[in-house]
The first five atom37 places (N, CA, C, CB, O) and aatype in JSON, in Angstrom:
{
  "aatype": [20, 20, 20, 20, 20, 20, 20, 20, 20, 20, 20, 20, 20, 20, 20, 20, 20, 20, 20, 20, 20, 20, 20, 20, 20, 20, 20, 20, 20, 20, 20, 20, 20, 20, 20, 20, 20, 20, 20, 20, 20, 20, 20, 20, 20, 20, 20, 20, 20, 20, 20, 20, 20, 20, 20, 20, 20, 20, 20, 20, 20, 20, 20, 20, 20, 20, 20, 20, 20, 20, 20, 20, 20, 20, 20, 20, 20, 20, 20, 20, 20, 20, 20, 20, 20, 20, 20, 20, 20, 20, 20, 20, 20, 20, 20, 20, 20, 20, 20, 20, 20, 20, 20, 20, 20, 20, 20, 20, 20, 20, 20, 20, 20, 20, 20, 20, 20, 20, 20, 20, 20, 20, 20, 20, 20, 20, 20, 20, 20, 20, 20, 20, 20, 20, 20, 20, 20, 20, 20],
  "atom_mask": [
    [1, 1, 1, 1, 1],
    [1, 1, 1, 1, 1],
    [1, 1, 1, 1, 1],
    [1, 1, 1, 1, 1],
    [1, 1, 1, 1, 1],
    [1, 1, 1, 1, 1],
    [1, 1, 1, 1, 1],
    [1, 1, 1, 1, 1],
    [1, 1, 1, 1, 1],
    [1, 1, 1, 1, 1],
    [1, 1, 1, 1, 1],
    [1, 1, 1, 1, 1],
    [1, 1, 1, 1, 1],
    [1, 1, 1, 1, 1],
    [1, 1, 1, 1, 1],
    [1, 1, 1, 1, 1],
    [1, 1, 1, 1, 1],
    [1, 1, 1, 1, 1],
    [1, 1, 1, 1, 1],
    [1, 1, 1, 1, 1],
    [1, 1, 1, 1, 1],
    [1, 1, 1, 1, 1],
    [1, 1, 1, 1, 1],
    [1, 1, 1, 1, 1],
    [1, 1, 1, 1, 1],
    [1, 1, 1, 1, 1],
    [1, 1, 1, 1, 1],
    [1, 1, 1, 1, 1],
    [1, 1, 1, 1, 1],
    [1, 1, 1, 1, 1],
    [1, 1, 1, 1, 1],
    [1, 1, 1, 1, 1],
    [1, 1, 1, 1, 1],
    [1, 1, 1, 1, 1],
    [1, 1, 1, 1, 1],
    [1, 1, 1, 1, 1],
    [1, 1, 1, 1, 1],
    [1, 1, 1, 1, 1],
    [1, 1, 1, 1, 1],
    [1, 1, 1, 1, 1],
    [1, 1, 1, 1, 1],
    [1, 1, 1, 1, 1],
    [1, 1, 1, 1, 1],
    [1, 1, 1, 1, 1],
    [1, 1, 1, 1, 1],
    [1, 1, 1, 1, 1],
    [1, 1, 1, 1, 1],
    [1, 1, 1, 1, 1],
    [1, 1, 1, 1, 1],
    [1, 1, 1, 1, 1],
    [1, 1, 1, 1, 1],
    [1, 1, 1, 1, 1],
    [1, 1, 1, 1, 1],
    [1, 1, 1, 1, 1],
    [1, 1, 1, 1, 1],
    [1, 1, 1, 1, 1],
    [1, 1, 1, 1, 1],
    [1, 1, 1, 1, 1],
    [1, 1, 1, 1, 1],
    [1, 1, 1, 1, 1],
    [1, 1, 1, 1, 1],
    [1, 1, 1, 1, 1],
    [1, 1, 1, 1, 1],
    [1, 1, 1, 1, 1],
    [1, 1, 1, 1, 1],
    [1, 1, 1, 1, 1],
    [1, 1, 1, 1, 1],
    [1, 1, 1, 1, 1],
    [1, 1, 1, 1, 1],
    [1, 1, 1, 1, 1],
    [1, 1, 1, 1, 1],
    [1, 1, 1, 1, 1],
    [1, 1, 1, 1, 1],
    [1, 1, 1, 1, 1],
    [1, 1, 1, 1, 1],
    [1, 1, 1, 1, 1],
    [1, 1, 1, 1, 1],
    [1, 1, 1, 1, 1],
    [1, 1, 1, 1, 1],
    [1, 1, 1, 1, 1],
    [1, 1, 1, 1, 1],
    [1, 1, 1, 1, 1],
    [1, 1, 1, 1, 1],
    [1, 1, 1, 1, 1],
    [1, 1, 1, 1, 1],
    [1, 1, 1, 1, 1],
    [1, 1, 1, 1, 1],
    [1, 1, 1, 1, 1],
    [1, 1, 1, 1, 1],
    [1, 1, 1, 1, 1],
    [1, 1, 1, 1, 1],
    [1, 1, 1, 1, 1],
    [1, 1, 1, 1, 1],
    [1, 1, 1, 1, 1],
    [1, 1, 1, 1, 1],
    [1, 1, 1, 1, 1],
    [1, 1, 1, 1, 1],
    [1, 1, 1, 1, 1],
    [1, 1, 1, 1, 1],
    [1, 1, 1, 1, 1],
    [1, 1, 1, 1, 1],
    [1, 1, 1, 1, 1],
    [1, 1, 1, 1, 1],
    [1, 1, 1, 1, 1],
    [1, 1, 1, 1, 1],
    [1, 1, 1, 1, 1],
    [1, 1, 1, 1, 1],
    [1, 1, 1, 1, 1],
    [1, 1, 1, 1, 1],
    [1, 1, 1, 1, 1],
    [1, 1, 1, 1, 1],
    [1, 1, 1, 1, 1],
    [1, 1, 1, 1, 1],
    [1, 1, 1, 1, 1],
    [1, 1, 1, 1, 1],
    [1, 1, 1, 1, 1],
    [1, 1, 1, 1, 1],
    [1, 1, 1, 1, 1],
    [1, 1, 1, 1, 1],
    [1, 1, 1, 1, 1],
    [1, 1, 1, 1, 1],
    [1, 1, 1, 1, 1],
    [1, 1, 1, 1, 1],
    [1, 1, 1, 1, 1],
    [1, 1, 1, 1, 1],
    [1, 1, 1, 1, 1],
    [1, 1, 1, 1, 1],
    [1, 1, 1, 1, 1],
    [1, 1, 1, 1, 1],
    [1, 1, 1, 1, 1],
    [1, 1, 1, 1, 1],
    [1, 1, 1, 1, 1],
    [1, 1, 1, 1, 1],
    [1, 1, 1, 1, 1],
    [1, 1, 1, 1, 1],
    [1, 1, 1, 1, 1],
    [1, 1, 1, 1, 1],
    [1, 1, 1, 1, 1],
    [1, 1, 1, 1, 1]
  ],
  "atom_positions": [
    [[0.79, -1.09, -0.04], [0.2, -0.13, 0.0], [0.44, 1.13, -0.2], [-0.11, -0.2, 0.7], [0.23, 1.53, 0.94]],
    [[0.72, 2.06, -0.79], [1.24, 3.5, -0.87], [0.27, 4.62, -0.22], [1.46, 3.85, -2.4], [-0.91, 4.85, -0.48]],
    [[1.26, 5.33, 0.83], [0.23, 6.75, 0.89], [1.11, 7.73, 0.61], [-0.55, 7.15, 2.39], [2.26, 7.76, 1.06]],
    [[0.52, 8.75, -0.3], [1.12, 9.79, -0.94], [0.96, 11.4, -0.22], [0.51, 9.7, -2.35], [-0.16, 11.9, -0.05]],
    [[1.77, 11.86, 0.02], [1.43, 13.32, 0.52], [2.16, 14.27, -0.63], [2.11, 13.65, 2.25], [3.37, 14.54, -0.59]],
    [[1.45, 14.64, -1.44], [1.82, 15.62, -2.43], [1.05, 17.08, -2.35], [1.55, 14.96, -3.8], [0.06, 17.42, -2.99]],
    [[1.7, 17.75, -1.49], [1.22, 19.2, -1.38], [1.62, 19.84, -2.45], [1.68, 19.95, -0.22], [0.99, 20.9, -2.39]],
    [[2.34, 19.88, -3.5], [2.56, 20.52, -4.54], [1.94, 20.11, -5.62], [3.66, 20.59, -4.73], [2.25, 20.62, -6.7]],
    [[1.2, 19.37, -5.57], [0.22, 18.62, -6.61], [1.33, 18.47, -7.89], [-1.4, 19.68, -7.08], [0.98, 18.75, -9.04]],
    [[2.66, 18.02, -7.57], [3.28, 17.5, -8.73], [2.41, 16.28, -9.76], [4.61, 16.9, -8.12], [1.39, 15.73, -9.36]],
    [[2.88, 16.08, -10.78], [2.72, 14.88, -11.7], [3.22, 13.77, -11.03], [3.42, 15.0, -13.05], [4.3, 13.89, -10.45]],
    [[2.7, 12.87, -11.01], [2.97, 11.44, -10.56], [2.14, 10.11, -11.19], [2.7, 11.47, -9.06], [0.94, 9.83, -11.12]],
    [[3.27, 9.39, -11.83], [2.46, 7.92, -12.04], [2.22, 7.23, -10.94], [3.16, 6.91, -12.87], [2.97, 6.45, -10.37]],
    [[0.97, 7.59, -10.61], [0.54, 7.1, -9.11], [0.32, 5.54, -9.39], [-1.03, 7.94, -8.42], [0.39, 4.77, -8.44]],
    [[0.07, 5.09, -10.58], [-0.26, 3.6, -10.88], [0.83, 2.99, -10.89], [-0.93, 3.28, -12.11], [0.93, 1.95, -10.24]],
    [[1.76, 3.43, -11.51], [2.85, 2.88, -11.74], [4.17, 2.88, -9.98], [3.32, 3.86, -13.25], [5.15, 2.18, -9.75]],
    [[3.74, 3.62, -9.43], [4.12, 3.98, -8.24], [3.82, 2.65, -7.38], [3.38, 5.29, -7.8], [4.62, 1.82, -6.94]],
    [[2.33, 2.73, -7.27], [1.56, 1.63, -6.6], [1.9, 0.07, -6.65], [0.31, 1.73, -7.11], [1.98, -0.81, -5.79]],
    [[2.08, 0.13, -8.19], [2.35, -1.3, -8.58], [3.92, -1.63, -8.27], [1.98, -1.53, -10.22], [4.17, -2.79, -7.96]],
    [[4.99, -0.71, -8.33], [6.02, -1.04, -7.51], [6.06, -1.44, -6.1], [6.65, -0.19, -7.57], [6.88, -2.25, -5.65]],
    [[4.99, -0.74, -5.29], [5.02, -1.38, -4.02], [4.33, -2.59, -3.85], [4.58, -0.58, -3.12], [4.7, -3.33, -2.94]],
    [[3.36, -2.91, -4.59], [2.32, -3.82, -4.48], [3.38, -5.15, -4.98], [0.8, -3.39, -5.52], [3.22, -6.22, -4.39]],
    [[4.13, -5.1, -5.74], [5.08, -6.03, -6.52], [6.21, -6.37, -5.46], [5.73, -5.28, -7.95], [6.57, -7.54, -5.36]],
    [[6.72, -5.51, -4.75], [8.2, -5.7, -3.7], [8.07, -5.71, -2.39], [9.24, -4.59, -3.79], [8.92, -6.1, -1.6]],
    [[6.97, -5.25, -2.12], [6.57, -5.46, -0.42], [4.96, -5.39, 0.02], [7.33, -4.11, 0.51], [4.09, -4.63, -0.41]],
    [[4.88, -6.3, 0.88], [3.33, -6.4, 1.45], [3.18, -4.99, 2.39], [3.06, -8.02, 2.56], [2.09, -4.46, 2.6]],
    [[4.18, -4.6, 2.8], [4.2, -3.28, 3.9], [3.56, -1.96, 3.41], [5.76, -2.84, 4.29], [3.18, -1.95, 2.24]],
    [[3.48, -1.35, 3.82], [2.74, 0.0, 3.51], [3.9, 1.04, 3.32], [1.66, 0.5, 4.79], [4.73, 0.91, 4.22]],
    [[4.17, 1.9, 2.55], [5.13, 3.02, 2.37], [4.31, 4.12, 2.03], [6.23, 2.78, 1.29], [3.21, 4.13, 1.48]],
    [[5.08, 5.14, 2.48], [5.02, 6.81, 2.37], [6.11, 7.18, 1.26], [5.46, 7.67, 3.97], [7.2, 6.73, 0.91]],
    [[5.33, 8.13, 0.92], [6.05, 8.89, -0.24], [5.7, 10.34, 0.09], [5.52, 8.45, -1.85], [4.52, 10.69, 0.08]],
    [[6.85, 11.36, 0.45], [6.41, 12.62, 0.6], [6.89, 13.54, -0.39], [6.73, 13.06, 1.81], [8.11, 13.61, -0.54]],
    [[6.31, 14.09, -0.94], [7.31, 15.16, -1.94], [7.07, 16.31, -1.7], [7.19, 15.14, -3.47], [5.96, 16.84, -1.8]],
    [[8.61, 17.07, -1.17], [8.76, 18.49, -0.69], [9.61, 19.28, -1.41], [9.21, 18.56, 0.6], [10.14, 18.84, -2.42]],
    [[9.83, 20.52, -0.99], [10.84, 21.38, -1.71], [12.38, 21.15, -1.09], [10.37, 23.01, -1.53], [12.7, 20.5, -0.08]],
    [[13.17, 21.84, -1.96], [14.44, 21.86, -2.07], [14.88, 22.45, -0.38], [14.86, 22.83, -3.46], [15.91, 22.12, 0.22]],
    [[13.94, 23.25, 0.05], [14.7, 23.61, 1.63], [14.43, 22.86, 2.69], [14.38, 24.93, 2.22], [15.11, 22.61, 3.68]],
    [[12.78, 22.35, 2.2], [12.62, 21.27, 3.78], [13.87, 19.98, 3.26], [10.35, 20.25, 4.05], [14.62, 19.56, 4.14]],
    [[13.99, 19.51, 2.0], [14.96, 18.61, 1.87], [16.34, 18.74, 2.31], [14.97, 18.37, 0.77], [17.13, 17.81, 2.5]],
    [[16.58, 20.22, 2.46], [17.83, 20.32, 2.96], [18.01, 20.05, 4.56], [18.27, 21.63, 2.59], [18.91, 19.43, 5.13]],
    [[16.87, 20.7, 5.08], [17.18, 20.86, 6.61], [16.66, 19.0, 7.17], [15.94, 22.53, 7.47], [16.99, 18.49, 8.24]],
    [[15.88, 18.38, 6.18], [16.17, 16.89, 6.49], [17.28, 15.94, 6.51], [15.56, 16.35, 5.84], [17.47, 14.92, 7.16]],
    [[18.15, 16.69, 5.39], [19.16, 16.18, 4.99], [20.47, 16.36, 6.32], [19.37, 16.89, 3.54], [21.3, 15.51, 6.64]],
    [[20.25, 17.85, 6.95], [21.07, 18.49, 7.93], [20.81, 17.53, 9.33], [20.59, 20.19, 8.09], [21.66, 17.14, 10.12]],
    [[19.37, 17.29, 9.35], [19.25, 16.64, 10.83], [19.11, 15.01, 10.48], [17.72, 17.3, 11.79], [18.27, 14.45, 11.18]],
    [[19.54, 14.47, 9.87], [19.55, 13.18, 9.68], [20.67, 12.72, 9.1], [18.57, 12.83, 9.04], [21.03, 11.61, 9.5]],
    [[21.43, 13.34, 8.14], [22.89, 12.88, 7.79], [23.81, 14.14, 8.1], [23.05, 12.39, 6.12], [24.78, 14.41, 7.39]],
    [[23.53, 14.7, 8.93], [24.61, 15.93, 9.22], [24.87, 16.73, 7.6], [26.37, 15.13, 9.94], [25.91, 17.38, 7.46]],
    [[24.04, 16.64, 6.61], [24.93, 16.99, 5.47], [24.0, 18.46, 5.04], [25.05, 15.54, 4.11], [22.85, 18.45, 4.58]],
    [[24.83, 19.67, 5.31], [23.82, 20.82, 4.98], [23.75, 21.27, 3.47], [24.2, 22.09, 5.82], [24.26, 22.22, 2.88]],
    [[23.12, 20.47, 3.17], [22.69, 20.81, 1.38], [21.57, 19.68, 1.2], [24.26, 20.48, -0.05], [21.35, 18.69, 1.9]],
    [[20.74, 20.28, -0.26], [19.5, 19.69, -0.14], [20.18, 18.37, -1.14], [17.98, 20.74, -0.72], [21.24, 18.37, -1.77]],
    [[19.14, 17.32, -1.01], [19.18, 16.27, -2.14], [18.25, 15.82, -2.96], [19.5, 15.3, -1.76], [17.23, 16.5, -2.9]],
    [[18.19, 14.73, -3.86], [17.21, 14.2, -4.58], [16.08, 13.44, -3.79], [17.83, 13.39, -5.5], [14.9, 13.71, -4.02]],
    [[16.47, 12.36, -2.74], [15.68, 11.69, -2.43], [16.56, 11.1, -0.9], [15.26, 10.77, -3.7], [17.78, 11.13, -0.7]],
    [[15.58, 10.65, -0.08], [15.95, 10.05, 1.09], [15.03, 9.22, 1.57], [16.25, 10.89, 1.98], [13.82, 9.41, 1.47]],
    [[15.67, 8.06, 2.24], [14.73, 7.07, 2.73], [14.92, 6.99, 4.2], [14.92, 5.7, 2.05], [15.9, 7.33, 4.85]],
    [[13.67, 6.42, 4.65], [13.69, 6.42, 6.24], [13.06, 4.99, 6.44], [12.72, 7.79, 7.07], [11.85, 4.82, 6.54]],
    [[13.93, 4.07, 6.49], [13.09, 2.41, 7.09], [12.61, 2.46, 8.16], [13.92, 1.09, 7.34], [13.33, 3.26, 8.75]],
    [[11.62, 2.04, 9.03], [11.06, 1.69, 9.98], [11.51, 0.16, 10.48], [9.76, 1.91, 9.66], [11.52, -0.88, 9.81]],
    [[11.85, 0.33, 11.71], [12.34, -1.22, 12.46], [11.3, -2.31, 12.21], [12.48, -1.13, 14.28], [10.12, -2.41, 12.55]],
    [[11.92, -2.92, 11.68], [10.9, -4.2, 11.37], [9.81, -4.81, 12.59], [11.92, -5.51, 10.99], [10.3, -5.85, 13.02]],
    [[9.08, -4.63, 12.97], [7.72, -5.45, 13.78], [6.61, -5.82, 13.04], [7.01, -4.6, 14.89], [6.47, -5.35, 11.91]],
    [[5.72, -6.68, 13.56], [4.78, -7.01, 13.31], [3.57, -5.89, 12.45], [4.57, -7.51, 14.47], [3.24, -4.98, 13.21]],
    [[3.01, -5.82, 11.29], [2.07, -4.2, 11.33], [2.77, -3.34, 10.59], [1.87, -3.37, 12.87], [2.24, -2.62, 9.75]],
    [[4.45, -3.34, 10.96], [4.91, -1.9, 10.78], [4.91, -1.74, 9.39], [6.32, -1.53, 11.4], [4.75, -2.71, 8.64]],
    [[5.09, -0.59, 8.98], [5.44, 0.1, 7.89], [6.65, -0.23, 7.28], [5.45, 1.3, 8.16], [7.48, -0.73, 8.03]],
    [[7.06, -0.06, 5.84], [8.19, -0.38, 5.56], [9.4, 0.85, 5.85], [8.03, -0.84, 4.23], [10.59, 0.79, 6.17]],
    [[8.44, 1.97, 5.54], [9.25, 3.37, 5.83], [8.53, 4.4, 4.92], [11.03, 3.31, 5.42], [7.43, 4.41, 4.37]],
    [[9.47, 5.19, 4.97], [9.1, 6.7, 4.08], [10.16, 7.02, 3.43], [8.73, 8.08, 4.93], [11.3, 7.11, 3.89]],
    [[9.63, 7.31, 1.69], [10.6, 7.74, 1.3], [10.04, 9.39, 0.67], [11.23, 6.61, 0.34], [8.91, 9.67, 0.28]],
    [[11.19, 10.28, 0.74], [11.18, 11.49, 0.7], [11.55, 11.95, -0.35], [11.71, 11.93, 1.5], [12.68, 11.55, -0.61]],
    [[10.89, 13.02, -1.56], [11.73, 13.48, -2.85], [11.62, 14.7, -2.91], [11.38, 12.97, -4.18], [10.7, 15.27, -2.31]],
    [[12.48, 15.34, -3.61], [12.76, 16.82, -3.31], [12.27, 17.13, -5.16], [14.84, 17.28, -2.61], [13.03, 17.0, -6.12]],
    [[10.98, 17.51, -5.2], [10.48, 17.9, -6.4], [11.24, 18.65, -7.63], [9.55, 18.62, -6.01], [11.13, 18.55, -8.86]],
    [[12.01, 19.38, -6.83], [12.85, 20.99, -7.48], [14.03, 20.23, -8.11], [13.56, 22.44, -6.03], [14.4, 20.57, -9.23]],
    [[14.56, 19.38, -7.55], [15.72, 18.38, -8.08], [15.29, 17.54, -9.19], [16.22, 17.39, -6.96], [16.01, 17.3, -10.16]],
    [[14.11, 17.09, -9.04], [13.52, 16.07, -9.81], [13.1, 16.58, -11.03], [12.46, 15.45, -9.17], [13.16, 15.9, -12.06]],
    [[12.61, 17.88, -11.0], [12.41, 18.63, -12.15], [13.32, 19.03, -13.06], [11.92, 19.56, -11.87], [13.23, 19.05, -14.29]],
    [[14.51, 19.45, -12.1], [15.83, 20.03, -12.87], [16.47, 19.14, -13.84], [16.96, 20.38, -11.89], [16.84, 19.41, -14.98]],
    [[16.56, 17.61, -12.93], [17.03, 16.65, -13.55], [16.3, 16.12, -14.53], [17.33, 15.87, -12.83], [16.93, 15.56, -15.43]],
    [[15.21, 16.15, -14.59], [14.44, 15.47, -15.78], [14.66, 16.44, -17.05], [12.69, 15.28, -15.41], [15.24, 16.05, -18.06]],
    [[14.24, 17.54, -16.93], [14.93, 19.06, -17.86], [16.28, 18.62, -18.58], [15.48, 20.62, -16.62], [16.39, 18.47, -19.8]],
    [[17.37, 18.41, -17.57], [18.58, 18.0, -18.14], [18.69, 16.94, -19.03], [19.35, 17.76, -17.26], [19.27, 16.97, -20.11]],
    [[17.96, 15.76, -18.43], [18.16, 14.41, -19.25], [16.91, 14.41, -20.34], [18.09, 12.91, -18.14], [16.7, 13.55, -21.19]],
    [[16.39, 15.2, -20.17], [15.06, 14.97, -21.39], [14.26, 13.75, -21.38], [15.6, 14.92, -22.92], [14.04, 12.97, -22.31]],
    [[13.75, 13.71, -19.85], [12.68, 12.49, -19.79], [11.58, 13.63, -18.69], [13.49, 10.53, -18.85], [11.97, 14.64, -18.11]],
    [[10.53, 13.19, -18.7], [9.26, 13.52, -17.83], [9.95, 13.93, -16.13], [8.04, 11.88, -17.81], [10.94, 13.41, -15.61]],
    [[9.22, 14.81, -15.67], [9.34, 14.9, -14.12], [8.71, 13.39, -13.34], [8.34, 16.39, -13.58], [9.24, 12.88, -12.36]],
    [[7.56, 12.89, -13.99], [7.03, 11.81, -13.62], [7.97, 10.64, -13.68], [5.93, 11.66, -14.33], [7.96, 9.88, -12.72]],
    [[8.77, 10.4, -14.66], [9.69, 9.38, -14.95], [10.77, 9.59, -13.8], [10.28, 9.5, -16.49], [11.06, 8.66, -13.04]],
    [[11.41, 10.95, -13.7], [12.21, 11.29, -12.87], [11.93, 10.85, -11.14], [12.27, 12.66, -13.18], [12.6, 10.22, -10.32]],
    [[10.94, 11.34, -11.11], [10.07, 10.88, -9.82], [9.87, 9.46, -9.4], [8.73, 11.33, -9.97], [9.75, 9.24, -8.2]],
    [[9.81, 8.29, -10.42], [9.24, 7.32, -10.26], [10.86, 6.52, -10.29], [7.94, 7.05, -11.33], [10.97, 5.41, -9.78]],
    [[11.92, 7.13, -10.87], [13.38, 6.34, -10.69], [13.84, 6.74, -9.31], [14.63, 6.8, -11.89], [14.18, 5.78, -8.61]],
    [[13.95, 8.13, -8.66], [13.77, 8.37, -7.39], [13.24, 7.4, -6.71], [13.15, 9.36, -7.21], [14.01, 6.61, -6.17]],
    [[11.99, 7.24, -6.59], [10.9, 6.15, -5.92], [11.79, 4.85, -5.74], [9.4, 5.77, -7.04], [12.2, 4.49, -4.63]],
    [[12.02, 4.27, -6.8], [12.61, 3.01, -7.18], [14.06, 3.04, -6.21], [12.86, 2.94, -9.0], [14.43, 2.16, -5.43]],
    [[14.69, 4.25, -6.51], [16.0, 4.21, -5.43], [15.83, 3.93, -4.1], [16.69, 5.48, -5.32], [16.35, 3.01, -3.47]],
    [[14.74, 5.15, -3.55], [14.45, 4.89, -1.91], [13.79, 3.74, -1.63], [13.59, 5.95, -1.22], [13.83, 3.41, -0.45]],
    [[12.97, 2.77, -2.64], [12.34, 1.84, -2.41], [13.37, 0.44, -1.94], [11.48, 1.76, -3.6], [13.14, -0.43, -1.11]],
    [[14.62, 0.65, -2.89], [15.53, -0.14, -2.85], [16.31, -0.08, -1.18], [16.39, 0.26, -4.13], [16.58, -1.04, -0.46]],
    [[16.5, 1.19, -0.95], [17.01, 1.63, 0.18], [16.34, 1.2, 1.6], [17.01, 2.97, 0.0], [16.94, 0.94, 2.65]],
    [[14.57, 1.17, 1.3], [13.76, 0.73, 2.49], [13.96, -1.01, 2.6], [12.02, 1.24, 2.24], [13.76, -1.58, 3.67]],
    [[14.27, -1.59, 1.64], [14.46, -2.96, 0.85], [15.75, -3.47, 1.72], [14.81, -2.78, -1.05], [15.81, -4.61, 2.18]],
    [[16.87, -2.41, 1.9], [18.07, -2.65, 2.71], [19.01, -2.82, 1.61], [18.02, -3.89, 3.75], [19.99, -3.52, 1.86]],
    [[18.92, -2.42, 0.69], [20.22, -2.25, -0.23], [20.63, -1.02, 0.02], [20.06, -2.41, -1.78], [19.91, -0.07, 0.35]],
    [[22.24, -1.03, -0.2], [22.92, 0.47, 0.05], [24.11, 0.37, -0.99], [23.56, 0.79, 1.82], [24.96, -0.51, -0.89]],
    [[24.11, 1.22, -1.87], [25.23, 1.31, -2.76], [26.24, 1.69, -2.54], [25.11, 1.82, -3.57], [27.15, 1.48, -3.33]],
    [[26.47, 2.56, -1.11], [27.37, 3.0, -0.72], [28.48, 2.1, -0.37], [27.0, 3.67, 0.06], [29.68, 2.24, -0.58]],
    [[27.69, 0.9, 0.37], [28.64, -0.45, 0.94], [28.87, -1.54, 0.16], [28.08, -1.15, 2.11], [29.91, -2.2, 0.19]],
    [[27.57, -1.83, -0.8], [27.72, -3.13, -1.26], [28.54, -3.22, -2.41], [26.53, -3.7, -1.51], [29.38, -2.35, -2.68]],
    [[28.33, -4.29, -3.14], [29.02, -4.7, -4.48], [28.56, -4.59, -5.64], [29.32, -5.81, -4.56], [29.19, -5.24, -6.48]],
    [[27.56, -3.94, -6.05], [26.93, -3.52, -6.88], [25.46, -4.01, -6.94], [27.62, -3.71, -7.85], [24.56, -3.66, -7.71]],
    [[25.43, -4.78, -6.09], [23.67, -5.72, -5.59], [22.55, -4.39, -5.93], [23.47, -6.3, -3.14], [21.57, -4.61, -6.64]],
    [[22.76, -3.14, -5.41], [21.74, -2.34, -5.45], [21.55, -1.67, -6.74], [21.85, -1.49, -4.47], [20.52, -1.15, -7.17]],
    [[22.67, -1.76, -7.28], [22.99, -1.17, -8.9], [22.18, -1.99, -10.04], [24.77, -1.38, -9.32], [21.57, -1.6, -11.03]],
    [[22.44, -3.39, -9.45], [22.09, -4.55, -10.43], [20.29, -4.64, -10.38], [22.96, -6.21, -9.82], [19.52, -4.81, -11.33]],
    [[20.0, -4.48, -9.09], [18.5, -4.63, -8.75], [17.5, -3.82, -9.33], [18.31, -4.44, -7.44], [16.36, -4.09, -9.71]],
    [[18.66, -2.01, -9.31], [17.94, -0.9, -9.63], [17.64, -0.85, -11.4], [18.83, 0.4, -9.03], [16.68, -0.29, -11.91]],
    [[18.81, -1.64, -12.19], [18.78, -1.67, -13.27], [17.43, -2.81, -13.73], [20.21, -1.92, -13.64], [16.76, -2.53, -14.72]],
    [[17.16, -3.9, -13.04], [16.42, -4.72, -13.35], [14.93, -4.04, -13.37], [16.67, -5.82, -12.51], [14.1, -4.08, -14.27]],
    [[14.85, -3.32, -11.9], [13.55, -2.56, -12.24], [13.01, -1.73, -13.17], [13.35, -1.98, -11.53], [11.83, -1.7, -13.52]],
    [[14.24, -0.84, -13.7], [14.18, 0.04, -14.36], [14.04, -0.47, -15.75], [15.13, 0.82, -14.08], [13.52, 0.27, -16.57]],
    [[14.4, -1.54, -16.07], [14.06, -2.4, -17.66], [12.39, -2.84, -17.07], [15.48, -4.31, -18.14], [11.4, -2.55, -17.74]],
    [[12.32, -3.49, -15.88], [10.45, -3.77, -15.77], [9.58, -3.12, -16.05], [9.85, -3.91, -14.71], [8.55, -3.49, -16.62]],
    [[9.99, -1.58, -15.52], [9.11, -0.49, -15.63], [8.92, 0.03, -16.84], [9.45, 0.46, -14.89], [7.86, 0.49, -17.27]],
    [[10.28, -0.05, -17.6], [10.49, 0.56, -18.91], [10.68, 2.18, -18.31], [9.05, 0.26, -20.11], [9.85, 3.07, -18.47]],
    [[11.41, 2.25, -17.91], [12.09, 3.86, -17.44], [13.36, 4.41, -17.8], [12.28, 3.99, -16.01], [14.22, 3.52, -17.78]],
    [[13.71, 5.29, -18.06], [15.12, 5.99, -18.44], [15.99, 5.62, -17.35], [15.09, 7.68, -18.58], [15.54, 5.18, -16.3]],
    [[17.52, 5.82, -17.62], [18.25, 5.39, -16.53], [18.31, 6.13, -15.23], [19.42, 5.26, -16.95], [17.84, 7.25, -15.06]],
    [[18.94, 5.4, -14.31], [18.79, 5.7, -13.17], [19.83, 6.48, -12.35], [18.51, 4.69, -12.7], [20.89, 6.74, -12.92]],
    [[19.66, 6.86, -11.15], [20.74, 7.64, -10.69], [22.18, 7.14, -10.5], [20.36, 8.08, -9.56], [23.25, 7.74, -10.6]],
    [[21.82, 5.57, -10.11], [23.29, 4.86, -9.99], [23.95, 4.79, -11.42], [23.16, 3.22, -9.36], [25.1, 5.08, -11.73]],
    [[22.9, 4.32, -12.22], [23.32, 4.46, -13.78], [24.34, 5.33, -14.35], [22.25, 4.86, -14.5], [25.45, 5.21, -14.88]],
    [[23.3, 6.49, -13.94], [23.75, 8.1, -14.73], [25.3, 8.47, -13.72], [22.04, 9.8, -14.36], [26.35, 8.59, -14.35]],
    [[25.32, 8.57, -12.64], [26.67, 8.36, -11.91], [27.77, 7.66, -12.29], [26.51, 7.84, -10.87], [28.85, 8.26, -12.28]],
    [[27.73, 6.45, -12.66], [28.71, 5.61, -13.41], [28.99, 5.82, -14.93], [28.28, 4.27, -13.27], [29.89, 5.22, -15.53]],
    [[28.36, 6.49, -15.36], [28.72, 6.79, -16.8], [30.04, 7.96, -17.1], [27.27, 7.39, -17.47], [30.37, 8.25, -18.25]]
  ]
}
């Protein structure tokens, strides 16, 4: 189940986001769409980095009936990256959502040996999306 908080009314591929959730976890996932300043505050508070970022994931400790966690996406950076790469904002947000979902599921590209990148590429092909951020950063 997917819960979406989108106070900016940013266009989303809601059906695809829901499908991604349903196919990869029985748990509830929260998606929040926020602006760059709010993301910078979260990044500083939770990661000690005083700068904005495109996506953050907040897993919840596993216990019966617990949600999987929250994915927070910066719609301003998503729009900027989509324009730069020539695809839609909806596609960019879906890519960021996939990245966040993989983190919620326990993947970590900063310490693994390419497992997250491989899984992300698999999902990108499955959902017919453009190159992801892990793929983009390695080009």
